[in-house]
Amino acid sequence: MNKIVILIIVLVVLFSAIFWHNNRPEPIVLNIIDQIDKPAFDEAVYRINFFGVLPAGNATFSNSRIEELNNQKVIHLSAKAENLNIFAKFFKVTALLDSYIDPVSLNPQYFKETLSLSGKKESTKEVFYNQKGNIVTIRGVERSMLPNTQDPLSAILNLRRMDFNKLKDFDLSLNTNQKNYAIKGKVSVLEKTINNKKYTFYVLNGNIFRRDKNNPYHRSSITMVLLKEKENLPVLIKVFASGLFINARLTDLK
């Protein structure tokens, strides 16, 4: 058999095995089984993979903490994503996200996004939410938004607070660029025994799309696998958008 054909077969088998491994919750939980048994953690670390196989970067999500914003108590969530050091000599990309959320309604009041790319000027976007008036303000421009509109971090917090033993679907509104988006889908339950202990996972399969455009060809799909025993902690997030498949696997709890 031609050596090139053999090499291609080997690569296909190898990438298929890695893809299968990277897109299942069992090996993720098994890899961090000691951390899962801990009562609390401050940070959750994820490995970002292109096409579910190629390591590209890391993302760190901080646990929620209570702070003050405009003399009011808020929940502060933050996240940081950056490419791997192996790529740093070519380019360095860093994204910082901060969300300040009302502790009662779980709706955001203020969202900040900072993007840094080597050789480029740092870019910052601030989003202000008037939840009572249904107004979102970005760079001084006001637009109408839907009630209970979320940002990406507050949306995850809301999903973590939902009782999926009772709910079988989800529907959240998103707005960080003056357009009203939806993240909407169904929930299924997956039970697995790992190290002789039973774990319950909630599998959320949904779509992200513009509320004002019912176009099935301009949608992004998202799958989230949440671990019930850790307060609906995301252990796996998969996104397919514009022909690009990305997943984020939980690798550490600190």
Coordinates of N, CA and C in Angstrom, one line a residue, residues 170 184-188 203-207 222-224 238:
F170 N -34.7 25.7 27.2 CA -34.2 27.0 27.7 C -34.3 28.0 26.5
K184 N -31.4 29.3 22.3 CA -32.6 28.6 22.6 C -32.4 27.1 22.2
G185 N -32.9 26.2 23.1 CA -32.8 24.8 22.8 C -33.4 23.9 23.8
K186 N -33.1 22.6 23.7 CA -33.6 21.5 24.5 C -32.6 21.0 25.4
V187 N -33.1 20.3 26.5 CA -32.3 19.7 27.5 C -32.5 18.2 27.6
S188 N -31.5 17.4 27.7 CA -31.6 16.0 27.9 C -30.7 15.6 29.1
V203 N -27.4 17.8 29.2 CA -26.9 18.1 27.9 C -27.8 19.1 27.2
L204 N -27.3 20.4 27.0 CA -28.1 21.4 26.4 C -27.7 21.6 24.9
N205 N -28.7 21.3 24.0 CA -28.4 21.5 22.6 C -29.3 22.6 22.1
G206 N -28.7 23.7 21.5 CA -29.4 24.8 21.1 C -28.8 25.5 19.9
N207 N -29.5 26.6 19.6 CA -29.1 27.5 18.5 C -28.9 28.9 19.0
I222 N -24.9 25.4 19.5 CA -24.1 25.3 20.7 C -24.6 24.1 21.5
T223 N -23.7 23.4 22.1 CA -23.9 22.3 23.0 C -23.2 22.5 24.3
M224 N -23.8 22.4 25.4 CA -23.2 22.5 26.7 C -23.5 21.3 27.5
K238 N -19.5 23.2 23.2 CA -19.2 23.0 21.8 C -19.9 24.0 21.0

